[in-house]
């Protein structure tokens, strides 16, 4: 399974196509919407009004709730599109005064403007945007549907944000998934969650963002996913193997 | 530039994403629509009602008529979708009596049913369908827009259908493009065109289809496209090189 | 399984690496040598002295006659290398007077020289050479070893050379493999073989080469190899499906 | 440019093929040998006897010291092969008593044995070995030869090993390359280098290994390498952009 995504942050719609999807996998758009809502609900990501807005529309590859072996296309509409039709019009002449001329530091804006030879940073920042990750979440939801059918369970939690980290990182099998969901920062420890939120509040007040550490575990896998034999087939060396059939990923998100 | 397509023949919409598109290429949906109309207008392909129906909607990657370096997504809606919402529903239970149980000879239906373990050949035939080629036409239109900017001219004509072929296949540079467009079978010779149409009529009366031969030429290229050095970089050996900077393809379409 | 090859026609050695090879496949270099000898023994390809010269040396990926899941590297030494060390030296200064300045018509020479900006056509013609196909034969031998283990049988014969073709192309299952091997042109019909050889002799006398038609069949396959769902997963449309689990390829070799 | 490697740790030879190499790049095997010697010379990697042994033999793709546009194959012979011909024989029956039955903890051995269904961990550990990185060094040497021609300078140093790290990580442009080379642990600070060596010695005494941090910088690049537009074209997010045209990579090596 591979995915390809398209779409700008304030464009009409995000589109993602997943190829190589086997037939016979039960897929519900509603379950993918739950993942999309989790993505939007991160603490400090924006106001409440954004919660529950993204919806995945399955365009092809699924019939009567089951994949048929064709590529699966999904659309995630921009619910605010009506307010952006002038700035992000596909056709027509560009109105005066809508150019973005100040590239944001630490983003791809300046490099993109130099690469593409444009005088409008919006041509770059609309794609170099976290909004694209909604496509990855939708594609990941499809992957989770397949894995669920195979008896694979995927779990994750956040163990550190900024300088705040859990006193002891628990074994993922001992982590209560409901406690993770209940935390606005996806940390199963209530006290640490509160400290993390304060850390985020302080960073926001300074106009900063924060990195962190997350843990993802998959159990129920067959041994030998990926390969040691060829460089481009290796799973990332950060993906540790606790025991055959269990993947353990400890990832670091750097602040932007 | 690479394309990925999705969509079933009678599904809601065809979707195509083209990645690797450079910034700064002028793109008009109307020009792609012209190519889509050419695809639909082939002699013997169906009634008049199908002509001029397909429309490409550019969803992303183009702003004010020019590519911005992002992936270009395009949608081609199924104008007859309202009559297919029962048979091709994405969600819900499958109504009784809509299974296709007779695989068409010479198509992928039987193999697909065996591969995917389905009891409904529609799960296969909806994707194993010439309708998918509309996505290739749209992606090709984008490629032609880029090539036009580079001064590359692409021309083509049909030289044979079934047993009827042009007495002499002309040099592509001597072929009048308007004469090709004027022919319902894209053959620049008027008399041969008439014979080809009669050949098609006879085949249709027998419930048969026909193969043929087409010629495609591109001029204005740089020498050395593709490579002789690596097998997966070779342009097909059928693509002959008349002189450096000119590609010449003589293709054979087999009847189904 | 994928292969990558390297090596020039008169260089020290041809090298091929096959990746994605499963463990547990019995592989004998001697069996690959038989295929290499078949490649060299084609009628009209050269004198007797070339027969039985190519030898595949397995460098890695095989232990005690069985693949171990690592990439398989094979070398095919140039037995005439000692006579080419001056012209094809890897290091040192180029001696005067060894440039090739006459590109062969109908080959990649002229295009390659323009592409790479060299004044020595040998830099191109050494790679744009039929000798590279020895690597494909060796890689194919590995694939045949895997297929044999899975009960797949691959057979082939030549049905036409130049204007000479078999009166009736037989069903591949009815063709006697020993008769194919006994023919210098791999045609199971003795009388046709003789006519083909005369056709080749006549062409050689004129300084020409000839195209032809071959038939390859594989039986014992599972249904549904390749896919109708994605363009880059399709087996070539020329590969016809007689019945599920049987591939049938009728190929055309054009004269150079 | 892409590379594919083959070869086992104690096999006859390591082989690497680099494809997509442009013509006209000056390449010296001796310069690649210098990189191979740097790889072997790391503190704590083994005794003196291993130093200066690896040699790259260029087998194809280079003529009179310059690439010709063909794939470049290189071989790195195992200088100790004569002592391993019994254990690592390509053909013949496996002698009794040479199976490895104790998978090393923390390596791919156990998983590989389960994946491939073998009873000899040597089938796995011979490829799941740091020796393969010699191929990457040789391929990287070719890449450096191309980059040098384009005016790109690549520099690197080690900033931390185990718990020992430089008090302040210097700007790479301020680092003296000779000081890096003079250090057995590639750290430009002499005092820190000594502490790092003691850290390594202590770990070795405990039968342990250590992770660390390295910094790689490339200057003289064009802006916009990689892309923000497509997930599989992104350079790793760890590769920071100091300013357009400069790549900055801070990598973490985990202990095994």
mmCIF file of C-alpha atoms in Angstrom, chain B:
data_model
loop_
_atom_site.group_PDB
_atom_site.id
_atom_site.type_symbol
_atom_site.label_atom_id
_atom_site.label_comp_id
_atom_site.label_asym_id
_atom_site.label_seq_id
_atom_site.Cartn_x
_atom_site.Cartn_y
_atom_site.Cartn_z
ATOM 1 C CA UNK B 1 6.057 13.652 -13.425
ATOM 2 C CA UNK B 2 4.092 10.566 -12.424
ATOM 3 C CA UNK B 3 0.375 9.981 -12.226
ATOM 4 C CA UNK B 4 -1.822 7.842 -10.004
ATOM 5 C CA UNK B 5 -5.474 7.310 -10.818
ATOM 6 C CA UNK B 6 -8.507 6.031 -8.946
ATOM 7 C CA UNK B 7 -12.141 5.548 -9.731
ATOM 8 C CA UNK B 8 -14.611 3.022 -11.041
ATOM 9 C CA UNK B 9 -16.410 3.176 -14.377
ATOM 10 C CA UNK B 10 -19.814 3.949 -12.850
ATOM 11 C CA UNK B 11 -18.562 5.351 -9.545
ATOM 12 C CA UNK B 12 -19.064 8.880 -8.346
ATOM 13 C CA UNK B 13 -15.916 10.379 -9.816
ATOM 14 C CA UNK B 14 -12.553 9.559 -11.364
ATOM 15 C CA UNK B 15 -9.589 11.086 -9.551
ATOM 16 C CA UNK B 16 -6.062 11.543 -10.823
ATOM 17 C CA UNK B 17 -3.061 13.004 -9.007
ATOM 18 C CA UNK B 18 0.030 14.063 -10.952
ATOM 19 C CA UNK B 19 3.164 14.521 -8.842
ATOM 20 C CA UNK B 20 6.475 16.089 -9.762
ATOM 21 C CA UNK B 21 4.849 18.919 -11.696
ATOM 22 C CA UNK B 22 7.174 21.925 -12.032
ATOM 23 C CA UNK B 23 5.938 25.357 -11.044
ATOM 24 C CA UNK B 24 5.115 27.957 -13.685
ATOM 25 C CA UNK B 25 3.321 25.837 -16.293
ATOM 26 C CA UNK B 26 0.153 27.457 -17.687
ATOM 27 C CA UNK B 27 -2.746 25.004 -17.406
ATOM 28 C CA UNK B 28 -6.323 25.444 -18.555
ATOM 29 C CA UNK B 29 -9.004 22.922 -17.638
ATOM 30 C CA UNK B 30 -10.699 23.785 -20.932
ATOM 31 C CA UNK B 31 -7.732 22.506 -22.925
ATOM 32 C CA UNK B 32 -7.796 19.234 -21.021
ATOM 33 C CA UNK B 33 -11.527 19.043 -21.718
ATOM 34 C CA UNK B 34 -10.745 19.206 -25.437
ATOM 35 C CA UNK B 35 -8.572 16.128 -25.094
ATOM 36 C CA UNK B 36 -11.271 14.386 -23.053
ATOM 37 C CA UNK B 37 -13.761 15.126 -25.806
ATOM 38 C CA UNK B 38 -11.385 13.671 -28.412
ATOM 39 C CA UNK B 39 -11.192 10.492 -26.349
ATOM 40 C CA UNK B 40 -14.960 10.202 -26.200
ATOM 41 C CA UNK B 41 -15.540 11.009 -29.844
ATOM 42 C CA UNK B 42 -13.937 7.941 -31.422
ATOM 43 C CA UNK B 43 -16.015 6.385 -34.195
ATOM 44 C CA UNK B 44 -18.009 3.438 -32.937
ATOM 45 C CA UNK B 45 -17.459 4.278 -29.265
ATOM 46 C CA UNK B 46 -21.095 5.065 -28.499
ATOM 47 C CA UNK B 47 -23.918 7.460 -29.237
ATOM 48 C CA UNK B 48 -23.814 11.217 -29.633
ATOM 49 C CA UNK B 49 -25.095 11.704 -26.129
ATOM 50 C CA UNK B 50 -21.696 10.836 -24.711
ATOM 51 C CA UNK B 51 -19.940 13.538 -26.693
ATOM 52 C CA UNK B 52 -18.776 16.623 -24.786
ATOM 53 C CA UNK B 53 -19.782 15.271 -21.392
ATOM 54 C CA UNK B 54 -16.468 14.719 -19.573
ATOM 55 C CA UNK B 55 -15.084 17.732 -17.743
ATOM 56 C CA UNK B 56 -11.839 17.918 -15.754
ATOM 57 C CA UNK B 57 -12.069 19.858 -12.511
ATOM 58 C CA UNK B 58 -8.676 20.940 -11.231
ATOM 59 C CA UNK B 59 -8.720 20.530 -7.457
ATOM 60 C CA UNK B 60 -5.212 21.561 -6.472
ATOM 61 C CA UNK B 61 -1.731 22.397 -7.681
ATOM 62 C CA UNK B 62 -2.866 25.206 -10.007
ATOM 63 C CA UNK B 63 -3.395 28.831 -8.958
ATOM 64 C CA UNK B 64 -4.549 31.573 -11.308
ATOM 65 C CA UNK B 65 -3.993 29.335 -14.294
ATOM 66 C CA UNK B 66 -0.434 28.289 -13.451
ATOM 67 C CA UNK B 67 1.062 25.314 -11.633
ATOM 68 C CA UNK B 68 2.677 26.140 -8.281
ATOM 69 C CA UNK B 69 4.914 23.079 -7.809
ATOM 70 C CA UNK B 70 2.380 21.088 -5.755
ATOM 71 C CA UNK B 71 0.777 17.842 -6.915
ATOM 72 C CA UNK B 72 -2.073 18.481 -9.356
ATOM 73 C CA UNK B 73 -5.298 16.662 -8.510
ATOM 74 C CA UNK B 74 -8.083 16.489 -11.069
ATOM 75 C CA UNK B 75 -11.604 15.076 -10.845
ATOM 76 C CA UNK B 76 -13.767 13.843 -13.701
ATOM 77 C CA UNK B 77 -17.283 13.434 -12.386
ATOM 78 C CA UNK B 78 -19.572 10.664 -13.552
ATOM 79 C CA UNK B 79 -22.469 12.643 -15.039
ATOM 80 C CA UNK B 80 -24.671 9.572 -14.751
ATOM 81 C CA UNK B 81 -23.868 9.012 -11.072
ATOM 82 C CA UNK B 82 -27.419 9.591 -9.858
ATOM 83 C CA UNK B 83 -28.502 6.454 -11.707
ATOM 84 C CA UNK B 84 -25.765 4.355 -10.097
ATOM 85 C CA UNK B 85 -25.929 5.277 -6.416
ATOM 86 C CA UNK B 86 -27.655 1.989 -5.587
ATOM 87 C CA UNK B 87 -25.281 -0.326 -7.411
ATOM 88 C CA UNK B 88 -22.091 1.549 -6.568
ATOM 89 C CA UNK B 89 -22.823 2.774 -3.050
ATOM 90 C CA UNK B 90 -19.740 3.289 -0.893
ATOM 91 C CA UNK B 91 -21.486 2.401 2.368
ATOM 92 C CA UNK B 92 -24.488 0.390 3.496
ATOM 93 C CA UNK B 93 -25.626 -3.171 2.848
ATOM 94 C CA UNK B 94 -25.648 -4.594 -0.641
ATOM 95 C CA UNK B 95 -29.206 -4.990 -1.970
ATOM 96 C CA UNK B 96 -30.169 -8.388 -3.314
ATOM 97 C CA UNK B 97 -30.021 -9.083 -7.003
ATOM 98 C CA UNK B 98 -27.291 -6.712 -8.111
ATOM 99 C CA UNK B 99 -24.446 -9.177 -8.427
ATOM 100 C CA UNK B 100 -22.774 -9.598 -11.800
ATOM 101 C CA UNK B 101 -22.131 -13.304 -12.177
ATOM 102 C CA UNK B 102 -21.175 -13.590 -15.861
ATOM 103 C CA UNK B 103 -17.524 -12.643 -16.439
ATOM 104 C CA UNK B 104 -16.995 -11.178 -19.927
ATOM 105 C CA UNK B 105 -14.706 -13.323 -22.106
ATOM 106 C CA UNK B 106 -11.361 -11.720 -22.913
ATOM 107 C CA UNK B 107 -11.543 -9.298 -19.998
ATOM 108 C CA UNK B 108 -9.981 -9.381 -16.533
ATOM 109 C CA UNK B 109 -13.297 -10.333 -14.926
ATOM 110 C CA UNK B 110 -12.747 -14.048 -14.301
ATOM 111 C CA UNK B 111 -9.146 -13.635 -13.195
ATOM 112 C CA UNK B 112 -10.069 -10.737 -10.942
ATOM 113 C CA UNK B 113 -12.891 -12.629 -9.296
ATOM 114 C CA UNK B 114 -10.515 -15.514 -8.569
ATOM 115 C CA UNK B 115 -7.793 -13.182 -7.339
ATOM 116 C CA UNK B 116 -9.943 -11.140 -5.007
ATOM 117 C CA UNK B 117 -12.271 -13.918 -3.861
ATOM 118 C CA UNK B 118 -15.452 -12.038 -4.668
ATOM 119 C CA UNK B 119 -18.724 -13.421 -6.010
ATOM 120 C CA UNK B 120 -19.600 -10.189 -7.831
ATOM 121 C CA UNK B 121 -17.739 -9.541 -11.094
ATOM 122 C CA UNK B 122 -18.768 -5.882 -10.850
ATOM 123 C CA UNK B 123 -16.090 -5.436 -8.158
ATOM 124 C CA UNK B 124 -13.610 -6.160 -10.963
ATOM 125 C CA UNK B 125 -15.151 -4.875 -14.179
ATOM 126 C CA UNK B 126 -15.762 -1.426 -12.763
ATOM 127 C CA UNK B 127 -11.998 -0.845 -12.603
ATOM 128 C CA UNK B 128 -10.931 -3.080 -15.505
ATOM 129 C CA UNK B 129 -12.606 -0.629 -17.825
ATOM 130 C CA UNK B 130 -11.606 1.765 -20.583
ATOM 131 C CA UNK B 131 -13.109 4.567 -18.516
ATOM 132 C CA UNK B 132 -9.883 4.754 -16.501
ATOM 133 C CA UNK B 133 -8.154 6.049 -19.625
ATOM 134 C CA UNK B 134 -9.921 9.381 -19.083
ATOM 135 C CA UNK B 135 -7.512 9.889 -16.172
ATOM 136 C CA UNK B 136 -4.571 9.191 -18.456
ATOM 137 C CA UNK B 137 -5.881 11.716 -20.941
ATOM 138 C CA UNK B 138 -6.138 14.352 -18.205
ATOM 139 C CA UNK B 139 -2.633 13.566 -16.910
ATOM 140 C CA UNK B 140 -1.381 13.596 -20.508
ATOM 141 C CA UNK B 141 -2.942 17.012 -21.003
ATOM 142 C CA UNK B 142 -0.835 18.303 -18.139
ATOM 143 C CA UNK B 143 2.270 16.766 -19.711
ATOM 144 C CA UNK B 144 1.397 18.380 -23.047
ATOM 145 C CA UNK B 145 1.099 21.761 -21.325
ATOM 146 C CA UNK B 146 4.640 21.375 -20.008
ATOM 147 C CA UNK B 147 5.977 20.137 -23.338
ATOM 148 C CA UNK B 148 4.316 23.026 -25.182
ATOM 149 C CA UNK B 149 6.186 25.453 -22.934
ATOM 150 C CA UNK B 150 9.434 23.710 -23.927
ATOM 151 C CA UNK B 151 8.663 23.942 -27.639
ATOM 152 C CA UNK B 152 7.867 20.261 -28.097
ATOM 153 C CA UNK B 153 5.148 19.417 -30.592
ATOM 154 C CA UNK B 154 3.288 16.109 -30.370
ATOM 155 C CA UNK B 155 1.279 14.834 -33.329
ATOM 156 C CA UNK B 156 -0.451 11.558 -34.100
ATOM 157 C CA UNK B 157 -2.664 9.773 -36.581
ATOM 158 C CA UNK B 158 -4.146 6.346 -37.239
ATOM 159 C CA UNK B 159 -2.679 4.429 -40.158
ATOM 160 C CA UNK B 160 -4.597 1.146 -39.971
ATOM 161 C CA UNK B 161 -7.762 -0.324 -38.479
ATOM 162 C CA UNK B 162 -8.467 -4.034 -38.829
ATOM 163 C CA UNK B 163 -7.456 -5.050 -42.361
ATOM 164 C CA UNK B 164 -7.682 -1.509 -43.731
ATOM 165 C CA UNK B 165 -4.470 0.467 -43.820
ATOM 166 C CA UNK B 166 -3.155 3.534 -45.606
ATOM 167 C CA UNK B 167 -1.517 2.650 -48.908
ATOM 168 C CA UNK B 168 1.574 4.468 -47.759
ATOM 169 C CA UNK B 169 2.239 5.644 -44.214
ATOM 170 C CA UNK B 170 3.268 9.263 -44.592
ATOM 171 C CA UNK B 171 6.081 10.983 -42.801
ATOM 172 C CA UNK B 172 4.420 12.524 -39.739
ATOM 173 C CA UNK B 173 5.865 15.941 -40.546
ATOM 174 C CA UNK B 174 3.924 15.881 -43.832
ATOM 175 C CA UNK B 175 0.587 15.121 -42.185
ATOM 176 C CA UNK B 176 -2.040 17.858 -41.932
ATOM 177 C CA UNK B 177 -3.245 17.995 -38.320
ATOM 178 C CA UNK B 178 -6.565 19.507 -39.382
ATOM 179 C CA UNK B 179 -7.191 16.563 -41.712
ATOM 180 C CA UNK B 180 -6.560 14.194 -38.810
ATOM 181 C CA UNK B 181 -9.015 16.043 -36.571
ATOM 182 C CA UNK B 182 -11.608 16.136 -39.346
ATOM 183 C CA UNK B 183 -11.576 12.333 -39.631
ATOM 184 C CA UNK B 184 -13.813 10.385 -37.279
ATOM 185 C CA UNK B 185 -11.110 7.718 -37.136
ATOM 186 C CA UNK B 186 -8.161 10.167 -36.977
ATOM 187 C CA UNK B 187 -6.811 9.068 -40.353
ATOM 188 C CA UNK B 188 -5.614 11.934 -42.564
ATOM 189 C CA UNK B 189 -6.660 10.169 -45.772
ATOM 190 C CA UNK B 190 -10.360 10.697 -46.523
ATOM 191 C CA UNK B 191 -10.887 7.569 -48.628
ATOM 192 C CA UNK B 192 -9.104 5.317 -46.131
ATOM 193 C CA UNK B 193 -11.170 6.850 -43.330
ATOM 194 C CA UNK B 194 -14.362 5.786 -45.073
ATOM 195 C CA UNK B 195 -13.088 2.213 -45.509
ATOM 196 C CA UNK B 196 -12.061 2.115 -41.852
ATOM 197 C CA UNK B 197 -15.528 3.187 -40.735
ATOM 198 C CA UNK B 198 -17.096 0.442 -42.851
ATOM 199 C CA UNK B 199 -14.668 -2.056 -41.270
ATOM 200 C CA UNK B 200 -15.777 -0.898 -37.834
ATOM 201 C CA UNK B 201 -19.454 -1.093 -38.763
ATOM 202 C CA UNK B 202 -19.010 -4.657 -39.996
ATOM 203 C CA UNK B 203 -17.176 -5.674 -36.834
ATOM 204 C CA UNK B 204 -19.865 -4.141 -34.622
ATOM 205 C CA UNK B 205 -22.543 -6.003 -36.527
ATOM 206 C CA UNK B 206 -20.661 -9.207 -35.663
ATOM 207 C CA UNK B 207 -20.265 -8.207 -32.021
ATOM 208 C CA UNK B 208 -16.520 -7.904 -32.527
ATOM 209 C CA UNK B 209 -13.926 -5.214 -31.968
ATOM 210 C CA UNK B 210 -10.851 -4.351 -34.039
ATOM 211 C CA UNK B 211 -7.178 -3.552 -33.495
ATOM 212 C CA UNK B 212 -5.202 -0.959 -35.398
ATOM 213 C CA UNK B 213 -1.988 0.965 -35.841
ATOM 214 C CA UNK B 214 -1.263 4.545 -34.808
ATOM 215 C CA UNK B 215 1.723 6.811 -35.251
ATOM 216 C CA UNK B 216 2.827 9.379 -32.671
ATOM 217 C CA UNK B 217 5.655 11.814 -33.246
ATOM 218 C CA UNK B 218 7.238 14.347 -30.933
ATOM 219 C CA UNK B 219 9.598 16.982 -32.309
ATOM 220 C CA UNK B 220 11.675 19.592 -30.537
ATOM 221 C CA UNK B 221 13.053 17.235 -27.898
ATOM 222 C CA UNK B 222 16.597 17.241 -26.583
ATOM 223 C CA UNK B 223 18.675 14.253 -27.674
ATOM 224 C CA UNK B 224 19.130 11.441 -25.215
ATOM 225 C CA UNK B 225 15.776 11.105 -23.461
ATOM 226 C CA UNK B 226 15.619 7.825 -21.577
ATOM 227 C CA UNK B 227 18.823 5.833 -21.503
ATOM 228 C CA UNK B 228 20.512 2.826 -23.058
ATOM 229 C CA UNK B 229 22.452 2.296 -19.827
ATOM 230 C CA UNK B 230 19.796 0.832 -17.533
ATOM 231 C CA UNK B 231 16.930 -1.472 -18.401
ATOM 232 C CA UNK B 232 14.260 0.377 -16.438
ATOM 233 C CA UNK B 233 15.185 3.732 -17.957
ATOM 234 C CA UNK B 234 14.834 2.679 -21.567
ATOM 235 C CA UNK B 235 12.035 4.120 -23.596
ATOM 236 C CA UNK B 236 10.263 1.240 -25.238
ATOM 237 C CA UNK B 237 12.289 -0.195 -28.076
ATOM 238 C CA UNK B 238 9.297 0.425 -30.305
ATOM 239 C CA UNK B 239 9.918 4.131 -29.933
ATOM 240 C CA UNK B 240 12.223 4.663 -32.822
ATOM 241 C CA UNK B 241 14.571 7.564 -33.193
ATOM 242 C CA UNK B 242 14.361 9.160 -36.623
ATOM 243 C CA UNK B 243 16.959 11.717 -35.761
ATOM 244 C CA UNK B 244 18.254 13.012 -32.428
ATOM 245 C CA UNK B 245 15.531 15.125 -30.802
ATOM 246 C CA UNK B 246 12.652 13.398 -32.534
ATOM 247 C CA UNK B 247 10.708 10.497 -31.128
ATOM 248 C CA UNK B 248 8.658 8.307 -33.403
ATOM 249 C CA UNK B 249 6.258 5.734 -31.986
ATOM 250 C CA UNK B 250 4.344 3.251 -34.070
ATOM 251 C CA UNK B 251 1.944 1.444 -31.812
ATOM 252 C CA UNK B 252 -0.340 -1.514 -32.269
ATOM 253 C CA UNK B 253 -3.672 -1.750 -30.520
ATOM 254 C CA UNK B 254 -4.960 -5.289 -30.323
ATOM 255 C CA UNK B 255 -8.632 -5.987 -30.373
ATOM 256 C CA UNK B 256 -10.096 -7.136 -27.112
#
